[in-house]
Coordinates of C-alpha atoms in Angstrom, one line a residue:
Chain A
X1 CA -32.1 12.2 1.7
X2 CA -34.4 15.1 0.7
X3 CA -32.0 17.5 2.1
X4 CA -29.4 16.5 0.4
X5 CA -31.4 16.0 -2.5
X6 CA -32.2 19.5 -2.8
X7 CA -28.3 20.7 -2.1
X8 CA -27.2 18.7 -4.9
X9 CA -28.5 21.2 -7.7
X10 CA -27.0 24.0 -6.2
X11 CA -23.8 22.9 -5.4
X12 CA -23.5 21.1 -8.9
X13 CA -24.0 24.9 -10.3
X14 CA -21.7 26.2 -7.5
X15 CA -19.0 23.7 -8.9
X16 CA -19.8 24.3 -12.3
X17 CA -19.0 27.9 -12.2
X18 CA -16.2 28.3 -10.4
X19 CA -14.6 25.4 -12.7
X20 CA -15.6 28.2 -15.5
X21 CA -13.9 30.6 -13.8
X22 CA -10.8 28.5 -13.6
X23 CA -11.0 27.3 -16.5
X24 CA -10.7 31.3 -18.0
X25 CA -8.0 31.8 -15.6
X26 CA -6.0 28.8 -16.4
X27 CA -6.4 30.1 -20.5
X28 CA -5.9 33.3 -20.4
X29 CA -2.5 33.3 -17.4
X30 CA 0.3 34.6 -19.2
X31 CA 2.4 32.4 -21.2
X32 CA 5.4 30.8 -19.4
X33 CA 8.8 31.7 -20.8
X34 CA 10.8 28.2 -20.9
X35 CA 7.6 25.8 -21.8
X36 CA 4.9 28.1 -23.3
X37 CA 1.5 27.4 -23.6
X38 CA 2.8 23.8 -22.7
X39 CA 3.1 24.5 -19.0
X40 CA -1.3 25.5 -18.4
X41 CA -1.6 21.2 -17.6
X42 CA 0.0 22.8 -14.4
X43 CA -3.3 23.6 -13.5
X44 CA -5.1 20.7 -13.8
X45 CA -1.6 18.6 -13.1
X46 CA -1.5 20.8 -9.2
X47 CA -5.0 20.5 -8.3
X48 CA -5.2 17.0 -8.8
X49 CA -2.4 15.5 -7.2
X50 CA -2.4 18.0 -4.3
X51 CA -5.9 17.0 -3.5
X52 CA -5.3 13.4 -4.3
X53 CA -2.9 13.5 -0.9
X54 CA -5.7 15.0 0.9
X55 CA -8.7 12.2 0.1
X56 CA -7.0 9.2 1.2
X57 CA -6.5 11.1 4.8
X58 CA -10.5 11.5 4.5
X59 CA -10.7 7.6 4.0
X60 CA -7.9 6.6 6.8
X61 CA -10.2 9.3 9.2
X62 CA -13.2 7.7 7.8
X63 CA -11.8 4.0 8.7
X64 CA -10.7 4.9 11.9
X65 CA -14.3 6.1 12.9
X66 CA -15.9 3.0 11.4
X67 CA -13.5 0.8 13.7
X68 CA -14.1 3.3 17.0
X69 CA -18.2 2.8 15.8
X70 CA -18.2 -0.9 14.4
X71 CA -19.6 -2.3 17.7
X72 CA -21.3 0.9 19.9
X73 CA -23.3 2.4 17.0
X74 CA -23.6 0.8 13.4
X75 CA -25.4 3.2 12.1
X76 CA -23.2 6.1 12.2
X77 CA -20.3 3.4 11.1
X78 CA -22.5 2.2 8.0
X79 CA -22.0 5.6 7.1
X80 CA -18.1 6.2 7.9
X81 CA -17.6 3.1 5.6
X82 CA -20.2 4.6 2.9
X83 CA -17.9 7.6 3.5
X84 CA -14.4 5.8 3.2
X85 CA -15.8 4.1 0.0
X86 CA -16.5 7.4 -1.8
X87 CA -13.3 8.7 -0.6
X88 CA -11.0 6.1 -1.7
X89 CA -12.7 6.2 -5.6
X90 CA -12.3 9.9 -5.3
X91 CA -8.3 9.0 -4.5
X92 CA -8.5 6.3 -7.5
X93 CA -10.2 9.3 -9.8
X94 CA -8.2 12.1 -8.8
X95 CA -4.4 10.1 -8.6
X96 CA -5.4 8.4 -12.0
X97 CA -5.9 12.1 -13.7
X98 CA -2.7 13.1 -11.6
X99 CA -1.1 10.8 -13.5
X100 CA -2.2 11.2 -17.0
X101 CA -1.6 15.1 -16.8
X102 CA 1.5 14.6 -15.5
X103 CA 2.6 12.3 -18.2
X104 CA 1.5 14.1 -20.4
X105 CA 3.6 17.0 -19.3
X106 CA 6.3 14.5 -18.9
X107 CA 6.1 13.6 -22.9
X108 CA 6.4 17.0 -23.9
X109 CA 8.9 18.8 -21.2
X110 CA 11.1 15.6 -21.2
X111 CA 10.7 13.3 -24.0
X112 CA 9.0 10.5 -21.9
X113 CA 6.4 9.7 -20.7
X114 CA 7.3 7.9 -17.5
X115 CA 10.5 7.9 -15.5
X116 CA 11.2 5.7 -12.2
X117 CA 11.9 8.4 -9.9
X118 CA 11.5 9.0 -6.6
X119 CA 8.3 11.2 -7.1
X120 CA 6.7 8.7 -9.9
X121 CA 7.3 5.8 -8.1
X122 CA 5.9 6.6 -4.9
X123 CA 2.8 8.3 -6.8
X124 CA 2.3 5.3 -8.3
X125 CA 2.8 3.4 -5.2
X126 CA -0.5 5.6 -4.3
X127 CA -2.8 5.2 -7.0
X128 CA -1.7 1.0 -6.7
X129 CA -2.6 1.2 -3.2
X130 CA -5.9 2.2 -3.2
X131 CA -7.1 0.7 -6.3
X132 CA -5.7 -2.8 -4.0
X133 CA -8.2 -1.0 -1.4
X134 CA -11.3 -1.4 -4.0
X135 CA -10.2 -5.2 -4.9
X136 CA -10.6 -5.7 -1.5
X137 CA -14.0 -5.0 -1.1
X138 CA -14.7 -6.2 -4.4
X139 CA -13.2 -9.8 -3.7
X140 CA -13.9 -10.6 0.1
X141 CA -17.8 -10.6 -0.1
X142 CA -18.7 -11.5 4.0
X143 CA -20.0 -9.3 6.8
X144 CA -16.0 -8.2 7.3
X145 CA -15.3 -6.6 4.5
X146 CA -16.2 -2.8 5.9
X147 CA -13.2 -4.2 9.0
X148 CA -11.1 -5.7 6.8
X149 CA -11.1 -2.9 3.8
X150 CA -10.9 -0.1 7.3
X151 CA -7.7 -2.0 8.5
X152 CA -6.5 -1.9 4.9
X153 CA -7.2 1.7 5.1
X154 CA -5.2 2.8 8.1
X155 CA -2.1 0.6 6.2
X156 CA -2.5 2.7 3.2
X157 CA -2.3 6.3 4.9
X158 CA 0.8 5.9 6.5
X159 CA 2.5 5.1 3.0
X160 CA 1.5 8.6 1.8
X161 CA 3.8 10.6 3.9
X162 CA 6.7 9.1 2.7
X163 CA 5.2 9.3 -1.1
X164 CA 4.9 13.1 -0.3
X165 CA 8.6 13.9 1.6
X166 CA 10.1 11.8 -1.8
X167 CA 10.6 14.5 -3.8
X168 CA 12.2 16.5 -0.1
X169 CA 14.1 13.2 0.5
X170 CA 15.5 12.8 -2.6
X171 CA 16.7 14.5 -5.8
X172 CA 14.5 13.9 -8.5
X173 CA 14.0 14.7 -12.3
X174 CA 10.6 15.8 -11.0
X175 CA 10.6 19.5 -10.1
X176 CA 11.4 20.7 -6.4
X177 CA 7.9 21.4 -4.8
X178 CA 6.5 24.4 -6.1
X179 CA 5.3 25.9 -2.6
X180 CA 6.9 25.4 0.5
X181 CA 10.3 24.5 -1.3
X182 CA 13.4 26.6 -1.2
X183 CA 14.4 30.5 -2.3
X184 CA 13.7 29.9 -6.2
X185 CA 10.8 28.1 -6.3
X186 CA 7.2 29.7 -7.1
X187 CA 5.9 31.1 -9.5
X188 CA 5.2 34.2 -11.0
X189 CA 2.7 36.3 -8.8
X190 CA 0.5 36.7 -12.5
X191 CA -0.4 33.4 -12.4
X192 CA -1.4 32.6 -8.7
X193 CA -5.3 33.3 -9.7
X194 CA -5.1 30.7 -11.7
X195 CA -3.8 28.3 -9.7
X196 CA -5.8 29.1 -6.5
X197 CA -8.8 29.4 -8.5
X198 CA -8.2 25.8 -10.4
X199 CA -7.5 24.3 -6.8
X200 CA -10.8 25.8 -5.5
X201 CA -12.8 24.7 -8.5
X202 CA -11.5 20.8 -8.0
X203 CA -11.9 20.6 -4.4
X204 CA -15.6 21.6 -4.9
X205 CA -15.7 19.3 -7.7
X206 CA -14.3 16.7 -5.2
X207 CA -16.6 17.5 -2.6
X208 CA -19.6 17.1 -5.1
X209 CA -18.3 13.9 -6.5
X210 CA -17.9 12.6 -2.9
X211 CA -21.2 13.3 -1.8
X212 CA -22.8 11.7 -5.2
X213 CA -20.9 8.5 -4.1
X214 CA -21.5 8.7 -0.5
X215 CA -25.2 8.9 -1.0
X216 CA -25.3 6.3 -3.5
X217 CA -23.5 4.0 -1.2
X218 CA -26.1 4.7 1.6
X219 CA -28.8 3.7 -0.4
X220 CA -27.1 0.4 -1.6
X221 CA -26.7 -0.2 2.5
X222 CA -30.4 0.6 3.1
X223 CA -31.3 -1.9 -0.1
X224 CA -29.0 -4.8 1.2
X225 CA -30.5 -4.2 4.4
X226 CA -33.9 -4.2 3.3
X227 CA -33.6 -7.7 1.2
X228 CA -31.9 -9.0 4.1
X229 CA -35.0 -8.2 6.1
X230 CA -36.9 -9.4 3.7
X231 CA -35.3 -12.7 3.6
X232 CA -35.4 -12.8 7.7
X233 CA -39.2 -11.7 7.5
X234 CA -40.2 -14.8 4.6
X235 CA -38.3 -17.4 7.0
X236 CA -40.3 -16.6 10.0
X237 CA -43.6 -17.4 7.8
X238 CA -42.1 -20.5 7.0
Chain B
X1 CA 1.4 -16.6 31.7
X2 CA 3.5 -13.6 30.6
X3 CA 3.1 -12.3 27.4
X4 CA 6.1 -13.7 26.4
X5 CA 5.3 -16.7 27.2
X6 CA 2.6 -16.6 25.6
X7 CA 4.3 -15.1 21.9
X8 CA 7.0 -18.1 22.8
X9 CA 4.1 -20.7 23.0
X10 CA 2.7 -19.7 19.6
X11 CA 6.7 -19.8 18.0
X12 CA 7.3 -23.5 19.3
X13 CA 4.0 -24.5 18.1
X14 CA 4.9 -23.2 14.5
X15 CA 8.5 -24.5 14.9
X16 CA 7.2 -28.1 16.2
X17 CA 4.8 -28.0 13.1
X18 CA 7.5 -27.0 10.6
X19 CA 10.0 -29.1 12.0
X20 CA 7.4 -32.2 11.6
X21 CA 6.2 -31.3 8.2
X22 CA 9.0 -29.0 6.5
X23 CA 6.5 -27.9 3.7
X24 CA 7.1 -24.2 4.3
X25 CA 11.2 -23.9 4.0
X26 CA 11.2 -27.0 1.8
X27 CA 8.7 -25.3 -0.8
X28 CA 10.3 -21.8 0.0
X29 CA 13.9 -23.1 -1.2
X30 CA 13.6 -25.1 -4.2
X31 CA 11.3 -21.7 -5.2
X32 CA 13.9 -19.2 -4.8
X33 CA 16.4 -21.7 -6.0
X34 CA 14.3 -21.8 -9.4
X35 CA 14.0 -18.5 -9.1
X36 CA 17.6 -17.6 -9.0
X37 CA 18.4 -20.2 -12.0
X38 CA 15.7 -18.4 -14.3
X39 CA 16.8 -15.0 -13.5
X40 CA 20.5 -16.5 -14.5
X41 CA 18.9 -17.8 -17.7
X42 CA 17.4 -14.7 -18.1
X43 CA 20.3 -11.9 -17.7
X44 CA 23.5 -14.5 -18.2
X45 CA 25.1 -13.1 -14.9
X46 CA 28.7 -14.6 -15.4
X47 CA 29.3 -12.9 -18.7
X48 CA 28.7 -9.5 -17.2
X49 CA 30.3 -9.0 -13.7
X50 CA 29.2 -5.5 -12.7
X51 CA 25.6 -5.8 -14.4
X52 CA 25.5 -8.6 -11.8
X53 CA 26.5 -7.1 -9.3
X54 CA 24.0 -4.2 -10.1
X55 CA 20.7 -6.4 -10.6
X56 CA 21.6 -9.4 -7.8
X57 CA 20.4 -7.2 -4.8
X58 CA 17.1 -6.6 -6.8
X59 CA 16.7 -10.6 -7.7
X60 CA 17.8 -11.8 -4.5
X61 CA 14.9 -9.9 -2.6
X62 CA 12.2 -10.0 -5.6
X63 CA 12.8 -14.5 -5.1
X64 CA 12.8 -14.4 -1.8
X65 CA 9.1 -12.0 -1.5
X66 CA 7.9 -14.6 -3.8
X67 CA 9.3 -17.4 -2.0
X68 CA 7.7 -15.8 1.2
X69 CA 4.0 -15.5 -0.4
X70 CA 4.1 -19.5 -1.1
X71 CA 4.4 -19.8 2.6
X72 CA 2.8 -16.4 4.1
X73 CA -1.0 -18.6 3.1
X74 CA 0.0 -21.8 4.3
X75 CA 0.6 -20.5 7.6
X76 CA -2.6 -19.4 8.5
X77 CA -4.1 -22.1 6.5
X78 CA -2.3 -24.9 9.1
X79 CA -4.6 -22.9 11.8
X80 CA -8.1 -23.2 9.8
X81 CA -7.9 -26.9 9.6
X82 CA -9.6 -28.7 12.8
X83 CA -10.8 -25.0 13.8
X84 CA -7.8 -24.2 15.8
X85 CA -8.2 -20.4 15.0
X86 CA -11.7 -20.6 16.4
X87 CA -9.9 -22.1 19.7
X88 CA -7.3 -19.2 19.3
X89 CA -9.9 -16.8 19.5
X90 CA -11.7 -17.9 22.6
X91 CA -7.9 -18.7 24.1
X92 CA -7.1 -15.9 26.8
X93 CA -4.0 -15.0 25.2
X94 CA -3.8 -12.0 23.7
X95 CA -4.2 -11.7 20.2
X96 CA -0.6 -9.7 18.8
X97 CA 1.0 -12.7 20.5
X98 CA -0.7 -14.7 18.3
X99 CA 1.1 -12.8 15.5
X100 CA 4.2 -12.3 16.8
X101 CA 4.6 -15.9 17.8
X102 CA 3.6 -16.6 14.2
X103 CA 5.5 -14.1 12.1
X104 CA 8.6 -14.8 13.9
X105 CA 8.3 -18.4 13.1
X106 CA 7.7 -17.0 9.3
X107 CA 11.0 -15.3 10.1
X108 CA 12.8 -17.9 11.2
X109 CA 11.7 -20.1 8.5
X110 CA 12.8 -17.0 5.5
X111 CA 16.3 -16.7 7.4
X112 CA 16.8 -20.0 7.3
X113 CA 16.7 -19.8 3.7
X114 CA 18.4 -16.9 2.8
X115 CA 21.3 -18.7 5.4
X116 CA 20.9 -21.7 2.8
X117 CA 20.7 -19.5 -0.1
X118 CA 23.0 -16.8 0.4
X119 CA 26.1 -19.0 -0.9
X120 CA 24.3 -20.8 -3.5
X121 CA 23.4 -16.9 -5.1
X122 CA 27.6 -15.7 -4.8
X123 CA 28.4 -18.4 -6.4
X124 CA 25.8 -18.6 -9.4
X125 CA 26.3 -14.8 -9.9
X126 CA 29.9 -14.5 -9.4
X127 CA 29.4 -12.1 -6.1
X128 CA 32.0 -10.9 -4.4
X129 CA 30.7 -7.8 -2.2
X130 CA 32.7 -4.1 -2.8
X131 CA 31.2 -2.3 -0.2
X132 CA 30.9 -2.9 3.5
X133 CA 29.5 -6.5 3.5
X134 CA 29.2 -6.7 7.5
X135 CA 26.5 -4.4 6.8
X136 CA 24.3 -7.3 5.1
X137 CA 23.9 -8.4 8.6
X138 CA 21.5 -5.5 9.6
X139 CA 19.9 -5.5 6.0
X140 CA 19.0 -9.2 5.4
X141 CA 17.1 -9.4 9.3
X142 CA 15.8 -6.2 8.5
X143 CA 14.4 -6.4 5.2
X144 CA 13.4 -9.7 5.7
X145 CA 11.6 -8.8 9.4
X146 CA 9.6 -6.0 7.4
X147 CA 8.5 -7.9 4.6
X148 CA 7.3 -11.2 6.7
X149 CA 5.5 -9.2 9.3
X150 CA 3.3 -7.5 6.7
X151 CA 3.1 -10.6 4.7
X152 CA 1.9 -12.5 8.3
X153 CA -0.4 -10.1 8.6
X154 CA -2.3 -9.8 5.4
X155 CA -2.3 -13.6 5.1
X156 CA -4.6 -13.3 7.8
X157 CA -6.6 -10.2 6.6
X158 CA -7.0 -12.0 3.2
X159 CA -7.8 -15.6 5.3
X160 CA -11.1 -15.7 4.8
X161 CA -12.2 -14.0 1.2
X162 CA -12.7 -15.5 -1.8
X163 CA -9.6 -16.9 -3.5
X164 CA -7.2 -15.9 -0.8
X165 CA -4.1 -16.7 -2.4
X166 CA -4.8 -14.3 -5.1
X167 CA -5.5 -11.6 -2.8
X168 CA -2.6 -12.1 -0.9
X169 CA 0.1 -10.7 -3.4
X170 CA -2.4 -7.9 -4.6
X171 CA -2.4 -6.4 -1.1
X172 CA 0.9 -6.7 0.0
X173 CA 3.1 -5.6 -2.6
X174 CA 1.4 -2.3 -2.9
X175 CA 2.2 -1.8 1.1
X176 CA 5.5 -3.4 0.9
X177 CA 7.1 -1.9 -1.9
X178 CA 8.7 1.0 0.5
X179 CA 10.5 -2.0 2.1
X180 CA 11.1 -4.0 -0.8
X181 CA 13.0 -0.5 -2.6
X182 CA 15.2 -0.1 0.6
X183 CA 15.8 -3.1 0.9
X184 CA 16.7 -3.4 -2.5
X185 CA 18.7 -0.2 -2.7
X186 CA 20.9 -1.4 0.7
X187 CA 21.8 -4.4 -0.6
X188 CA 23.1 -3.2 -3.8
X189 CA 25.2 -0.5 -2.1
X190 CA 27.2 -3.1 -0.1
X191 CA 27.7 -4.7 -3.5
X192 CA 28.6 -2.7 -5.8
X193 CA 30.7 0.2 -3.3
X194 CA 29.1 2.6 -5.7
X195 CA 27.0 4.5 -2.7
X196 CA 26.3 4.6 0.8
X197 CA 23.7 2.5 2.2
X198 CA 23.2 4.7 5.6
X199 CA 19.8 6.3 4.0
X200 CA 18.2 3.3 3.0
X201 CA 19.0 1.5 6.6
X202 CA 16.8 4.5 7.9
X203 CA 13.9 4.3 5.6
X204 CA 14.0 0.3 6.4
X205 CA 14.4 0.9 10.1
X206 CA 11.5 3.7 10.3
X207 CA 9.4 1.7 7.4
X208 CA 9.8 -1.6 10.0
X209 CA 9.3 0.2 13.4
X210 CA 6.2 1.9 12.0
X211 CA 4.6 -1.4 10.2
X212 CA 5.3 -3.1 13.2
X213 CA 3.6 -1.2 15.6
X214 CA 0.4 -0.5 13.1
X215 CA 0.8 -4.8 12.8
X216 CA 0.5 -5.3 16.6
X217 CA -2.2 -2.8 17.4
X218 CA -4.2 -4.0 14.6
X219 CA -4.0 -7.7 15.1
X220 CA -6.9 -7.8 16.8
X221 CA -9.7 -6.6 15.3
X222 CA -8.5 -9.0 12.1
X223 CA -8.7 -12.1 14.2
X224 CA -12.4 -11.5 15.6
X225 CA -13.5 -10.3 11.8
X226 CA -16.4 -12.4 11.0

């Protein structure tokens, strides 16, 4: 704990500053020609939803551990579920903002602000399965609700790849992927600092939320512990 | 005992059960039967013959998920009473033949009513399929196999939380909507001619092959979660 304690400063100043950075960059890139200043959400829009494919991974690797731990060694599975927790709010967080930008991008580029295609949907399909995820733990309150919620977990992650291949799979009103698609897509070489900078920024950001909530989640499991000891400790005088 | 003979034990014991009480296809029916007479009330299918044709896929599979959920509980709830799932756990069988057994009982029991069903629906909606209608034949088994084996399986995973028949819908149709969409899409492509249904038979045949396996391997630790 004191460790980590001591981390968190820095890397909060860390995060902070580089966001800054980004933040300049993602103002001051030049102006697109079809959308104008419209088309800077691209930098909060792409950070977001790229690294809200890569946190639910985190929580399927973090459930599999739990499940490979659950009987040999429960402390180091406590913490893989402390550590699918946090990720699977970070996926909730990061999807939901995913979302709004890209609606709000949607209002102003198309006219609306939500349209059932292929990409939507299957984002949707995303943010809808985790937040099912954290009613899970919410409503089954017994000793199995790390298993259950881990099982859960694994059940979730292999919906994502066929939310990410939608928008290869299918033709959408959503634009073809930005990197990695065919000859025209990119962008503009002017405007890549911007971009890698912004994704930079919110994967720290990430990182530094995820640690927040991991460590809070320990110290819940150390309390519950505690009071259950507690509990044991005033039987036994009895 | 072979494994099989062990899945085949669980499926007679289900059948035997349903075949005594008949609360699952009973309920199941008159559910999807509603369901189909609201929907009518609700878009006046006669009137408009293509619009029908366009939305019945859609109803067709929406009743029939919700007509699963009333029975996806009560399945597992049959094996709470007198402890029997205690007795399954300590039983030397393995545990995925536990589910198998048990979700192909749940998809016997869905077959039989979309079998029941199927010409109720033409005939409420006016259906007379444009595209290639032998294909319903993979779909409907399909479709329907995908949606009951999650459904068995997070019947079970939801068995013992708070207010389990709440919980049951709120998981699965987050996981099963990939199916339900396919599924979906398929059926209206035999109906309406307007588009092939090849790529939607491959997302439903990967989307059941996958869920499947991740449904057998998984079994187990579900059934000793205490």
């Amino acid at each position: 704990m004191k460790k980590s304690s001591k981390l968190a400063p820095i890397s909060l100043v860390v995060c902070l500053v580089v966001m800054a950075i980004g933040f300049d960059k993602a103002m001051t890139a030049p102006t697109e020609a079809t959308m104008g200043n419209l088309y800077r959400v691209f930098f909060y829009h792409f950070p977001h939803t790229i690294l809200s494919f890569l946190f639910p991974y985190l929580n399927c690797g973090a459930s599999l551990l739990y499940l490979v731990w659950r009987k040999s060694n429960p402390e180091r599975a406590a913490k893989a579920d402390a550590f699918a927790i946090a990720s699977c709010e970070i996926t909730v967080l990061y999807t939901t903002i995913g979302l709004a930008t890209g609606m709000l991008w949607g209002r102003a580029a198309w006219g609306i602000w939500w349209t059932w295609d292929a990409r939507l949907t299957t984002y949707l399909l995303l943010w809808l399965l985790y937040v099912s995820y954290l009613l899970l733990r919410r409503m089954s309150h017994s000793t199995s609700t790390a298993l259950l919620a881990a099982v859960l977990g694994i059940f979730a992650a292999v919906d994502i790849p066929i939310c990410f291949e939608s928008i290869r799979w299918w033709r959408t009103q959503h634009p073809a992927p930005v990197f990695g698609g065919g000859s025209d897509a990119g962008i503009d070489p002017s405007m890549y600092s911007a971009v890698w900078w912004n994704l930079i920024a919110f994967a720290l950001w990430g990182a530094f939320l995820l640690g927040c909530r991991y460590a809070l989640e320990r110290r819940r499991q150390a309390l519950d512990e505690a009071s259950a000891y507690d509990l044991l400790d005033a039987q036994e005088v009895r | 005992m072979s494994y099989l003979d062990h899945v085949l034990a669980h499926l007679r014991k289900d059948l035997r059960i349903e075949w005594r009480t008949k609360d699952s296809i009973n309920g199941m029916l008159f559910f999807t039967l509603l369901v189909t007479v609201v929907f009518s009330l609700a878009f006046d299918p006669t009137a408009y013959p293509s619009i029908a044709r366009q939305i019945s896929g859609g109803l067709l599979w929406v009743g029939l998920l919700f007509a699963a959920m009333t029975a996806l509980n009560q399945s597992w709830a049959r094996e709470l009473r007198n402890g029997s799932l205690e007795a399954q756990r300590l039983a030397p069988s393995p545990a995925s033949a536990l589910f198998i057994g048990k979700a192909l009982a749940n998809f016997l029991f869905v077959t039989a009513v979309e079998l029941i069903l199927a010409p109720v629906f033409t005939l409420f909606y006016n259906l007379h399929p444009l595209g290639d209608a032998w294909m319903l034949a993979i779909i409907m088994p399909l479709g329907t196999w995908a949606l009951v084996c999650n459904g068995t399986f997070f019947a079970a995973l939801g068995l013992r939380a708070r207010n389990r028949e709440l919980l049951l819908p709120l998981l699965l149709f987050p996981i099963t909507m990939p199916c339900l969409l396919a599924a979906v899409q398929a059926t209206t492509a035999v109906l309406t001619g307007d588009f092939p249904a090849t790529l939607w038979l491959k997302v439903l045949i990967a989307y059941a092959i996958i869920f499947t396996t991740v449904c057998v391997l998984t079994f187990d630790l579900i059934l000793q979660a205490d």
